[in-house]
Amino acid sequence: MSNTPHTHKHYPDGEQHAHPHDRPGGHNAHHDHRHDHSHHHHDHAAPTSQKRLLVALIVTFGFAFVELAGGFWSGSLALISDAGHMMTDSAALLLALIANVIGQRPANAAKSYGYARAELIGALLNSVTMIALVVWIIVEAVQRLLHPEPVNGLGVMVIAVIGLLVNVVSAWQLSHDHDNLNSRAALIHVLGDLLGSVAAIAAGAVIYYTGWKPIDPILSIAVSLLILRSTWALLKTSTHLLMDGVPDGLNLEAVAAEISATPGIVELHDLHVWSIGGKRTALSAHLIIADANAWPRMILQLNAMLEEKYHINHVTLQPAWLSEHEGENVPMIRISH
């Protein structure tokens, strides 16, 4: 298939000259409609996401200082590590909020896709900071196992219970944005805190009733490993999408088979599917079709199928048809004689 338009080319007898602008439902008209529609959908969810992030940020940041002070007062590493989680959570929530705001900026001449990928960058940065925090907590926990320090079990329990309630509120706020990778990154931070609070309560209870101090660093390590697993998965996803990888849950071979099975399509080339950011998924492909006159109907059929089955809402298709007399592909452009 040749992607380079020919300057002069005669069509076979009886075959009309075609230009995208001359055909209703042609590529350009379709592309503009889909692009605007996806922006409209994306912007409606933005204020709600930002409000949830802001509420979670205020609640988390306010209690982080309380828990940090309580950790030093009681001598509990579980509380200090949980406070550390909450501090990084506050930074993560702030980063997520900033990325969300930037992500809503409209496209311009320099950023033709807009700024939606700012949220992916925010998710990536949050993942990296979370991994760094987990490593620090594990190192501190090992030191505590080797050199135990006195811990006030009752104080740990009281502060950890309050922290648990705070984390539940924050997690509930962010759980409604599960489709947003940026919010998911912030949610993993908060869920890490929630698990940390549960671990701190358990550690405080064991120390208060039995006096066994190693439980504090042991539970800190256990929670950190659980958080590391989720964070690593998020890091892989955000990196994958920033590298223009096929979005999770979307089978490229299935999409190709579905397009190729459309009546009138002879061949499919250069199929690409990637995430622009948020809920916007893009697709581009080169198609060889049997009949140029059938293209308006085919493109409507393809658009409906891609949106309904695969949630692909930013489609760019380049069609060409076979020249019966010369056996080569003819681009769908107006040819001057």
mmCIF file of C-alpha atoms in Angstrom:
data_model
loop_
_atom_site.group_PDB
_atom_site.id
_atom_site.type_symbol
_atom_site.label_atom_id
_atom_site.label_comp_id
_atom_site.label_asym_id
_atom_site.label_seq_id
_atom_site.Cartn_x
_atom_site.Cartn_y
_atom_site.Cartn_z
ATOM 1 C CA MET A 1 0.000 0.000 0.000
ATOM 2 C CA SER A 2 1.262 3.416 -0.884
ATOM 3 C CA ASN A 3 0.538 6.229 1.522
ATOM 4 C CA THR A 4 1.883 8.958 -0.795
ATOM 5 C CA PRO A 5 -0.812 10.708 -2.867
ATOM 6 C CA HIS A 6 -0.190 10.663 -6.618
ATOM 7 C CA THR A 7 -0.065 14.030 -8.311
ATOM 8 C CA HIS A 8 -1.776 12.780 -11.511
ATOM 9 C CA LYS A 9 -3.768 9.583 -11.695
ATOM 10 C CA HIS A 10 -6.765 8.540 -13.780
ATOM 11 C CA TYR A 11 -9.374 6.391 -12.125
ATOM 12 C CA PRO A 12 -10.853 3.360 -13.863
ATOM 13 C CA ASP A 13 -13.802 4.089 -16.088
ATOM 14 C CA GLY A 14 -16.991 4.648 -14.120
ATOM 15 C CA GLU A 15 -15.235 5.259 -10.808
ATOM 16 C CA GLN A 16 -15.834 8.719 -9.398
ATOM 17 C CA HIS A 17 -13.174 11.016 -7.997
ATOM 18 C CA ALA A 18 -13.372 11.282 -4.214
ATOM 19 C CA HIS A 19 -12.226 13.824 -1.678
ATOM 20 C CA PRO A 20 -12.846 13.496 2.074
ATOM 21 C CA HIS A 21 -14.527 16.896 2.203
ATOM 22 C CA ASP A 22 -16.884 15.987 -0.654
ATOM 23 C CA ARG A 23 -18.356 12.952 1.047
ATOM 24 C CA PRO A 24 -20.828 13.247 3.913
ATOM 25 C CA GLY A 25 -19.491 11.267 6.817
ATOM 26 C CA GLY A 26 -16.015 11.369 5.339
ATOM 27 C CA HIS A 27 -12.908 11.062 7.506
ATOM 28 C CA ASN A 28 -12.369 14.704 8.394
ATOM 29 C CA ALA A 29 -15.964 15.433 9.372
ATOM 30 C CA HIS A 30 -16.086 12.289 11.449
ATOM 31 C CA HIS A 31 -12.752 12.946 13.125
ATOM 32 C CA ASP A 32 -13.731 16.432 14.275
ATOM 33 C CA HIS A 33 -17.042 15.266 15.723
ATOM 34 C CA ARG A 34 -15.509 12.469 17.734
ATOM 35 C CA HIS A 35 -12.711 14.653 19.011
ATOM 36 C CA ASP A 36 -15.081 17.327 20.316
ATOM 37 C CA HIS A 37 -17.388 14.771 21.862
ATOM 38 C CA SER A 38 -14.602 13.142 23.854
ATOM 39 C CA HIS A 39 -13.476 16.521 25.196
ATOM 40 C CA HIS A 40 -17.008 17.314 26.295
ATOM 41 C CA HIS A 41 -17.307 14.069 28.205
ATOM 42 C CA HIS A 42 -13.897 14.459 29.800
ATOM 43 C CA ASP A 43 -14.494 17.988 31.092
ATOM 44 C CA HIS A 44 -17.772 17.187 32.845
ATOM 45 C CA ALA A 45 -16.048 14.811 35.284
ATOM 46 C CA ALA A 46 -13.175 17.186 36.055
ATOM 47 C CA PRO A 47 -14.739 19.424 38.777
ATOM 48 C CA THR A 48 -15.993 16.364 40.690
ATOM 49 C CA SER A 49 -12.575 14.687 40.568
ATOM 50 C CA GLN A 50 -10.879 17.867 41.747
ATOM 51 C CA LYS A 51 -13.341 18.317 44.620
ATOM 52 C CA ARG A 52 -12.781 14.758 45.826
ATOM 53 C CA LEU A 53 -9.029 15.154 45.644
ATOM 54 C CA LEU A 54 -9.209 18.445 47.571
ATOM 55 C CA VAL A 55 -11.340 16.966 50.384
ATOM 56 C CA ALA A 56 -8.998 13.980 50.692
ATOM 57 C CA LEU A 57 -5.978 16.316 50.698
ATOM 58 C CA ILE A 58 -7.297 18.539 53.517
ATOM 59 C CA VAL A 59 -8.314 15.605 55.727
ATOM 60 C CA THR A 60 -5.094 13.651 55.152
ATOM 61 C CA PHE A 61 -2.700 16.575 55.542
ATOM 62 C CA GLY A 62 -4.393 17.770 58.744
ATOM 63 C CA PHE A 63 -4.138 14.432 60.507
ATOM 64 C CA ALA A 64 -0.604 13.626 59.323
ATOM 65 C CA PHE A 65 0.861 16.100 61.824
ATOM 66 C CA VAL A 66 -1.244 14.653 64.647
ATOM 67 C CA GLU A 67 -0.130 11.114 63.873
ATOM 68 C CA LEU A 68 3.526 12.095 63.491
ATOM 69 C CA ALA A 69 3.522 13.791 66.894
ATOM 70 C CA GLY A 70 1.755 10.777 68.377
ATOM 71 C CA GLY A 71 4.324 8.426 66.869
ATOM 72 C CA PHE A 72 7.264 10.235 68.450
ATOM 73 C CA TRP A 73 5.396 10.537 71.760
ATOM 74 C CA SER A 74 4.534 6.827 71.891
ATOM 75 C CA GLY A 75 7.750 5.593 70.288
ATOM 76 C CA SER A 76 5.832 3.545 67.690
ATOM 77 C CA LEU A 77 7.452 2.982 64.302
ATOM 78 C CA ALA A 78 4.082 1.807 63.008
ATOM 79 C CA LEU A 79 2.602 5.221 63.817
ATOM 80 C CA ILE A 80 5.609 7.119 62.481
ATOM 81 C CA SER A 81 5.567 5.080 59.266
ATOM 82 C CA ASP A 82 1.825 5.638 58.957
ATOM 83 C CA ALA A 83 2.364 9.375 59.487
ATOM 84 C CA GLY A 84 5.070 9.229 56.837
ATOM 85 C CA HIS A 85 2.583 7.551 54.540
ATOM 86 C CA MET A 86 0.093 10.318 55.229
ATOM 87 C CA MET A 87 2.672 13.007 54.534
ATOM 88 C CA THR A 88 3.529 11.449 51.190
ATOM 89 C CA ASP A 89 -0.179 10.928 50.604
ATOM 90 C CA SER A 90 -0.693 14.651 51.081
ATOM 91 C CA ALA A 91 2.025 15.345 48.529
ATOM 92 C CA ALA A 92 0.552 12.666 46.250
ATOM 93 C CA LEU A 93 -2.941 14.127 46.536
ATOM 94 C CA LEU A 94 -1.606 17.618 45.852
ATOM 95 C CA LEU A 95 0.307 16.309 42.839
ATOM 96 C CA ALA A 96 -2.789 14.462 41.625
ATOM 97 C CA LEU A 97 -4.887 17.605 42.046
ATOM 98 C CA ILE A 98 -2.385 19.737 40.116
ATOM 99 C CA ALA A 99 -2.137 17.097 37.374
ATOM 100 C CA ASN A 100 -5.930 16.926 37.192
ATOM 101 C CA VAL A 101 -6.213 20.704 36.806
ATOM 102 C CA ILE A 102 -3.466 20.814 34.161
ATOM 103 C CA GLY A 103 -5.044 17.852 32.383
ATOM 104 C CA GLN A 104 -8.223 19.839 31.728
ATOM 105 C CA ARG A 105 -6.437 22.559 29.767
ATOM 106 C CA PRO A 106 -7.624 22.611 26.149
ATOM 107 C CA ALA A 107 -5.510 21.618 23.180
ATOM 108 C CA ASN A 108 -3.462 24.280 21.441
ATOM 109 C CA ALA A 109 -0.981 24.629 18.597
ATOM 110 C CA ALA A 110 1.856 23.255 20.749
ATOM 111 C CA LYS A 111 -0.142 20.467 22.472
ATOM 112 C CA SER A 112 -2.542 19.200 19.822
ATOM 113 C CA TYR A 113 -3.868 16.447 22.107
ATOM 114 C CA GLY A 114 -4.229 18.785 25.067
ATOM 115 C CA TYR A 115 -2.735 18.151 28.516
ATOM 116 C CA ALA A 116 -4.590 14.981 29.525
ATOM 117 C CA ARG A 117 -1.337 13.051 29.900
ATOM 118 C CA ALA A 118 -0.354 15.273 32.819
ATOM 119 C CA GLU A 119 -2.444 12.859 34.886
ATOM 120 C CA LEU A 120 -0.353 9.910 33.677
ATOM 121 C CA ILE A 121 2.814 11.772 34.638
ATOM 122 C CA GLY A 122 1.280 12.470 38.061
ATOM 123 C CA ALA A 123 0.512 8.764 38.489
ATOM 124 C CA LEU A 124 4.084 7.856 37.533
ATOM 125 C CA LEU A 125 5.624 10.334 39.998
ATOM 126 C CA ASN A 126 3.310 9.173 42.777
ATOM 127 C CA SER A 127 4.291 5.558 42.151
ATOM 128 C CA VAL A 128 7.997 6.380 42.357
ATOM 129 C CA THR A 129 7.617 8.345 45.627
ATOM 130 C CA MET A 130 5.564 5.533 47.135
ATOM 131 C CA ILE A 131 8.230 2.945 46.304
ATOM 132 C CA ALA A 132 10.901 5.174 47.867
ATOM 133 C CA LEU A 133 8.812 5.510 51.042
ATOM 134 C CA VAL A 134 8.251 1.755 51.266
ATOM 135 C CA VAL A 135 11.991 1.101 51.000
ATOM 136 C CA TRP A 136 12.680 3.630 53.794
ATOM 137 C CA ILE A 137 10.081 2.053 56.111
ATOM 138 C CA ILE A 138 11.459 -1.457 55.548
ATOM 139 C CA VAL A 139 14.994 -0.275 56.357
ATOM 140 C CA GLU A 140 13.750 1.425 59.546
ATOM 141 C CA ALA A 141 11.752 -1.661 60.515
ATOM 142 C CA VAL A 142 14.810 -3.898 60.202
ATOM 143 C CA GLN A 143 16.721 -1.484 62.460
ATOM 144 C CA ARG A 144 13.902 -1.680 65.028
ATOM 145 C CA LEU A 145 14.006 -5.470 64.955
ATOM 146 C CA LEU A 146 17.727 -5.384 65.657
ATOM 147 C CA HIS A 147 17.444 -2.623 68.267
ATOM 148 C CA PRO A 148 13.967 -2.624 69.895
ATOM 149 C CA GLU A 149 12.719 0.601 71.486
ATOM 150 C CA PRO A 150 9.950 1.155 74.080
ATOM 151 C CA VAL A 151 6.440 1.654 72.632
ATOM 152 C CA ASN A 152 3.285 3.049 74.301
ATOM 153 C CA GLY A 153 0.719 0.476 73.132
ATOM 154 C CA LEU A 154 -2.413 2.307 74.342
ATOM 155 C CA GLY A 155 -1.363 5.614 72.781
ATOM 156 C CA VAL A 156 -0.645 3.859 69.505
ATOM 157 C CA MET A 157 -4.125 2.306 69.441
ATOM 158 C CA VAL A 158 -5.974 5.557 70.151
ATOM 159 C CA ILE A 159 -4.140 7.581 67.506
ATOM 160 C CA ALA A 160 -4.286 4.749 64.959
ATOM 161 C CA VAL A 161 -8.080 4.414 65.344
ATOM 162 C CA ILE A 162 -8.509 8.114 64.555
ATOM 163 C CA GLY A 163 -6.115 7.735 61.626
ATOM 164 C CA LEU A 164 -8.137 4.790 60.343
ATOM 165 C CA LEU A 165 -11.312 6.893 60.285
ATOM 166 C CA VAL A 166 -9.508 9.689 58.442
ATOM 167 C CA ASN A 167 -8.190 7.253 55.840
ATOM 168 C CA VAL A 168 -11.635 5.710 55.348
ATOM 169 C CA VAL A 169 -13.030 9.169 54.529
ATOM 170 C CA SER A 170 -10.214 9.882 52.061
ATOM 171 C CA ALA A 171 -10.437 6.444 50.424
ATOM 172 C CA TRP A 172 -14.201 6.790 50.046
ATOM 173 C CA GLN A 173 -13.756 10.140 48.309
ATOM 174 C CA LEU A 174 -11.215 8.757 45.833
ATOM 175 C CA SER A 175 -12.854 5.367 45.190
ATOM 176 C CA HIS A 176 -15.444 6.979 42.911
ATOM 177 C CA ASP A 177 -12.705 7.915 40.422
ATOM 178 C CA HIS A 178 -11.472 4.377 39.706
ATOM 179 C CA ASP A 179 -11.322 5.012 35.926
ATOM 180 C CA ASN A 180 -8.824 7.853 36.396
ATOM 181 C CA LEU A 181 -5.253 6.529 36.651
ATOM 182 C CA ASN A 182 -4.115 9.686 38.435
ATOM 183 C CA SER A 183 -6.808 9.286 41.123
ATOM 184 C CA ARG A 184 -6.031 5.572 41.339
ATOM 185 C CA ALA A 185 -2.422 6.436 42.166
ATOM 186 C CA ALA A 186 -3.580 8.743 44.953
ATOM 187 C CA LEU A 187 -6.031 6.085 46.164
ATOM 188 C CA ILE A 188 -3.237 3.516 46.477
ATOM 189 C CA HIS A 189 -1.380 5.972 48.703
ATOM 190 C CA VAL A 190 -4.462 6.384 50.908
ATOM 191 C CA LEU A 191 -5.189 2.637 51.016
ATOM 192 C CA GLY A 192 -1.591 2.153 52.084
ATOM 193 C CA ASP A 193 -2.286 4.517 54.966
ATOM 194 C CA LEU A 194 -5.472 2.668 55.800
ATOM 195 C CA LEU A 195 -3.586 -0.624 56.023
ATOM 196 C CA GLY A 196 -0.914 1.154 58.050
ATOM 197 C CA SER A 197 -3.543 2.333 60.534
ATOM 198 C CA VAL A 198 -4.925 -1.195 60.877
ATOM 199 C CA ALA A 199 -1.388 -2.508 61.430
ATOM 200 C CA ALA A 200 -0.719 0.201 64.023
ATOM 201 C CA ILE A 201 -3.925 -0.706 65.905
ATOM 202 C CA ALA A 202 -2.941 -4.378 65.887
ATOM 203 C CA ALA A 203 0.629 -3.577 66.972
ATOM 204 C CA GLY A 204 -0.604 -1.308 69.772
ATOM 205 C CA ALA A 205 -2.987 -3.982 71.045
ATOM 206 C CA VAL A 206 -0.325 -6.706 71.046
ATOM 207 C CA ILE A 207 2.198 -4.462 72.810
ATOM 208 C CA TYR A 208 -0.371 -3.219 75.335
ATOM 209 C CA TYR A 209 -1.579 -6.707 76.296
ATOM 210 C CA THR A 210 1.588 -8.796 75.842
ATOM 211 C CA GLY A 211 4.521 -6.351 75.777
ATOM 212 C CA TRP A 212 5.919 -8.039 72.633
ATOM 213 C CA LYS A 213 7.601 -5.106 70.815
ATOM 214 C CA PRO A 214 8.807 -6.844 67.590
ATOM 215 C CA ILE A 215 5.198 -6.891 66.355
ATOM 216 C CA ASP A 216 5.479 -3.174 65.548
ATOM 217 C CA PRO A 217 8.256 -3.391 62.889
ATOM 218 C CA ILE A 218 7.019 -6.790 61.650
ATOM 219 C CA LEU A 219 3.592 -5.400 60.773
ATOM 220 C CA SER A 220 5.225 -2.317 59.256
ATOM 221 C CA ILE A 221 7.193 -4.559 56.876
ATOM 222 C CA ALA A 222 4.106 -6.645 56.023
ATOM 223 C CA VAL A 223 2.028 -3.582 55.143
ATOM 224 C CA SER A 224 4.894 -2.072 53.151
ATOM 225 C CA LEU A 225 5.193 -5.211 51.010
ATOM 226 C CA LEU A 226 1.451 -5.171 50.285
ATOM 227 C CA ILE A 227 1.661 -1.524 49.249
ATOM 228 C CA LEU A 228 4.726 -2.254 47.105
ATOM 229 C CA ARG A 229 2.790 -4.859 45.124
ATOM 230 C CA SER A 230 -0.022 -2.444 44.222
ATOM 231 C CA THR A 231 2.359 0.429 43.557
ATOM 232 C CA TRP A 232 4.508 -1.664 41.238
ATOM 233 C CA ALA A 233 1.447 -2.588 39.171
ATOM 234 C CA LEU A 234 0.478 1.080 38.914
ATOM 235 C CA LEU A 235 4.030 2.048 37.940
ATOM 236 C CA LYS A 236 3.980 -0.518 35.126
ATOM 237 C CA THR A 237 0.594 0.705 33.873
ATOM 238 C CA SER A 238 1.487 4.403 33.874
ATOM 239 C CA THR A 239 4.838 3.731 32.170
ATOM 240 C CA HIS A 240 3.142 1.498 29.599
ATOM 241 C CA LEU A 241 0.587 4.177 28.697
ATOM 242 C CA LEU A 242 3.211 6.930 28.549
ATOM 243 C CA MET A 243 5.058 4.714 26.054
ATOM 244 C CA ASP A 244 1.863 4.687 23.919
ATOM 245 C CA GLY A 245 1.159 1.070 24.805
ATOM 246 C CA VAL A 246 -2.234 -0.497 24.134
ATOM 247 C CA PRO A 247 -4.518 0.291 27.114
ATOM 248 C CA ASP A 248 -5.106 -2.504 29.633
ATOM 249 C CA GLY A 249 -8.084 -4.694 28.848
ATOM 250 C CA LEU A 250 -7.970 -3.936 25.119
ATOM 251 C CA ASN A 251 -6.918 -6.747 22.770
ATOM 252 C CA LEU A 252 -5.268 -5.284 19.660
ATOM 253 C CA GLU A 253 -5.633 -8.546 17.718
ATOM 254 C CA ALA A 254 -9.361 -8.639 18.479
ATOM 255 C CA VAL A 255 -9.759 -5.043 17.278
ATOM 256 C CA ALA A 256 -7.856 -5.856 14.074
ATOM 257 C CA ALA A 257 -9.987 -8.942 13.440
ATOM 258 C CA GLU A 258 -13.199 -6.977 14.015
ATOM 259 C CA ILE A 259 -12.176 -4.212 11.601
ATOM 260 C CA SER A 260 -10.980 -6.699 8.964
ATOM 261 C CA ALA A 261 -14.290 -8.582 9.177
ATOM 262 C CA THR A 262 -16.241 -5.475 8.154
ATOM 263 C CA PRO A 263 -17.813 -6.060 4.707
ATOM 264 C CA GLY A 264 -15.941 -4.163 2.005
ATOM 265 C CA ILE A 265 -12.541 -4.034 3.736
ATOM 266 C CA VAL A 266 -9.870 -5.807 1.701
ATOM 267 C CA GLU A 267 -6.854 -5.203 3.912
ATOM 268 C CA LEU A 268 -5.808 -3.502 7.173
ATOM 269 C CA HIS A 269 -2.390 -1.875 7.753
ATOM 270 C CA ASP A 270 -0.601 0.105 10.455
ATOM 271 C CA LEU A 271 -3.175 -0.312 13.218
ATOM 272 C CA HIS A 272 -2.308 1.661 16.356
ATOM 273 C CA VAL A 273 -4.313 2.060 19.573
ATOM 274 C CA TRP A 274 -3.190 4.220 22.490
ATOM 275 C CA SER A 275 -4.480 6.261 25.410
ATOM 276 C CA ILE A 276 -4.530 10.033 25.053
ATOM 277 C CA GLY A 277 -5.330 10.371 28.757
ATOM 278 C CA GLY A 278 -8.360 10.091 30.991
ATOM 279 C CA LYS A 279 -11.070 8.082 29.227
ATOM 280 C CA ARG A 280 -9.901 9.043 25.737
ATOM 281 C CA THR A 281 -8.600 6.147 23.633
ATOM 282 C CA ALA A 282 -7.327 6.773 20.113
ATOM 283 C CA LEU A 283 -7.018 4.541 17.063
ATOM 284 C CA SER A 284 -5.408 5.071 13.679
ATOM 285 C CA ALA A 285 -5.190 2.681 10.736
ATOM 286 C CA HIS A 286 -4.758 2.421 6.970
ATOM 287 C CA LEU A 287 -7.496 0.530 5.129
ATOM 288 C CA ILE A 288 -7.781 -0.854 1.605
ATOM 289 C CA ILE A 289 -11.444 -1.009 0.596
ATOM 290 C CA ALA A 290 -13.184 -2.580 -2.376
ATOM 291 C CA ASP A 291 -15.543 0.274 -3.225
ATOM 292 C CA ALA A 292 -14.988 3.965 -2.518
ATOM 293 C CA ASN A 293 -18.707 4.645 -2.814
ATOM 294 C CA ALA A 294 -19.334 2.425 0.226
ATOM 295 C CA TRP A 295 -16.919 4.385 2.446
ATOM 296 C CA PRO A 296 -19.473 6.714 4.116
ATOM 297 C CA ARG A 297 -21.504 3.701 5.246
ATOM 298 C CA MET A 298 -18.420 1.750 6.309
ATOM 299 C CA ILE A 299 -16.959 4.544 8.425
ATOM 300 C CA LEU A 300 -20.224 4.970 10.324
ATOM 301 C CA GLN A 301 -20.321 1.223 10.938
ATOM 302 C CA LEU A 302 -16.698 1.135 12.106
ATOM 303 C CA ASN A 303 -17.136 4.117 14.414
ATOM 304 C CA ALA A 304 -20.185 2.628 16.095
ATOM 305 C CA MET A 305 -18.469 -0.740 16.555
ATOM 306 C CA LEU A 306 -15.228 0.714 17.969
ATOM 307 C CA GLU A 307 -17.089 2.929 20.443
ATOM 308 C CA GLU A 308 -19.570 0.279 21.571
ATOM 309 C CA LYS A 309 -17.264 -2.738 21.871
ATOM 310 C CA TYR A 310 -13.897 -1.185 22.705
ATOM 311 C CA HIS A 311 -14.684 2.347 24.004
ATOM 312 C CA ILE A 312 -12.376 3.836 21.370
ATOM 313 C CA ASN A 313 -13.602 7.387 20.862
ATOM 314 C CA HIS A 314 -10.876 9.166 18.858
ATOM 315 C CA VAL A 315 -10.647 7.441 15.471
ATOM 316 C CA THR A 316 -8.528 8.313 12.442
ATOM 317 C CA LEU A 317 -8.827 6.045 9.378
ATOM 318 C CA GLN A 318 -7.000 6.481 6.066
ATOM 319 C CA PRO A 319 -8.791 4.622 3.261
ATOM 320 C CA ALA A 320 -7.602 3.672 -0.217
ATOM 321 C CA TRP A 321 -9.271 1.504 -2.830
ATOM 322 C CA LEU A 322 -8.021 -0.905 -5.472
ATOM 323 C CA SER A 323 -7.688 0.231 -9.070
ATOM 324 C CA GLU A 324 -9.101 -2.575 -11.183
ATOM 325 C CA HIS A 325 -7.182 -1.550 -14.293
ATOM 326 C CA GLU A 326 -3.780 -0.942 -12.758
ATOM 327 C CA GLY A 327 -3.893 -3.220 -9.695
ATOM 328 C CA GLU A 328 -2.620 -0.606 -7.278
ATOM 329 C CA ASN A 329 -4.008 1.344 -4.332
ATOM 330 C CA VAL A 330 -5.539 4.722 -5.089
ATOM 331 C CA PRO A 331 -5.656 7.276 -2.236
ATOM 332 C CA MET A 332 -9.041 8.916 -1.625
ATOM 333 C CA ILE A 333 -8.084 12.369 -2.884
ATOM 334 C CA ARG A 334 -9.275 14.554 -5.746
ATOM 335 C CA ILE A 335 -6.970 14.088 -8.707
ATOM 336 C CA SER A 336 -6.360 17.002 -11.050
ATOM 337 C CA HIS A 337 -6.082 16.069 -14.732
#
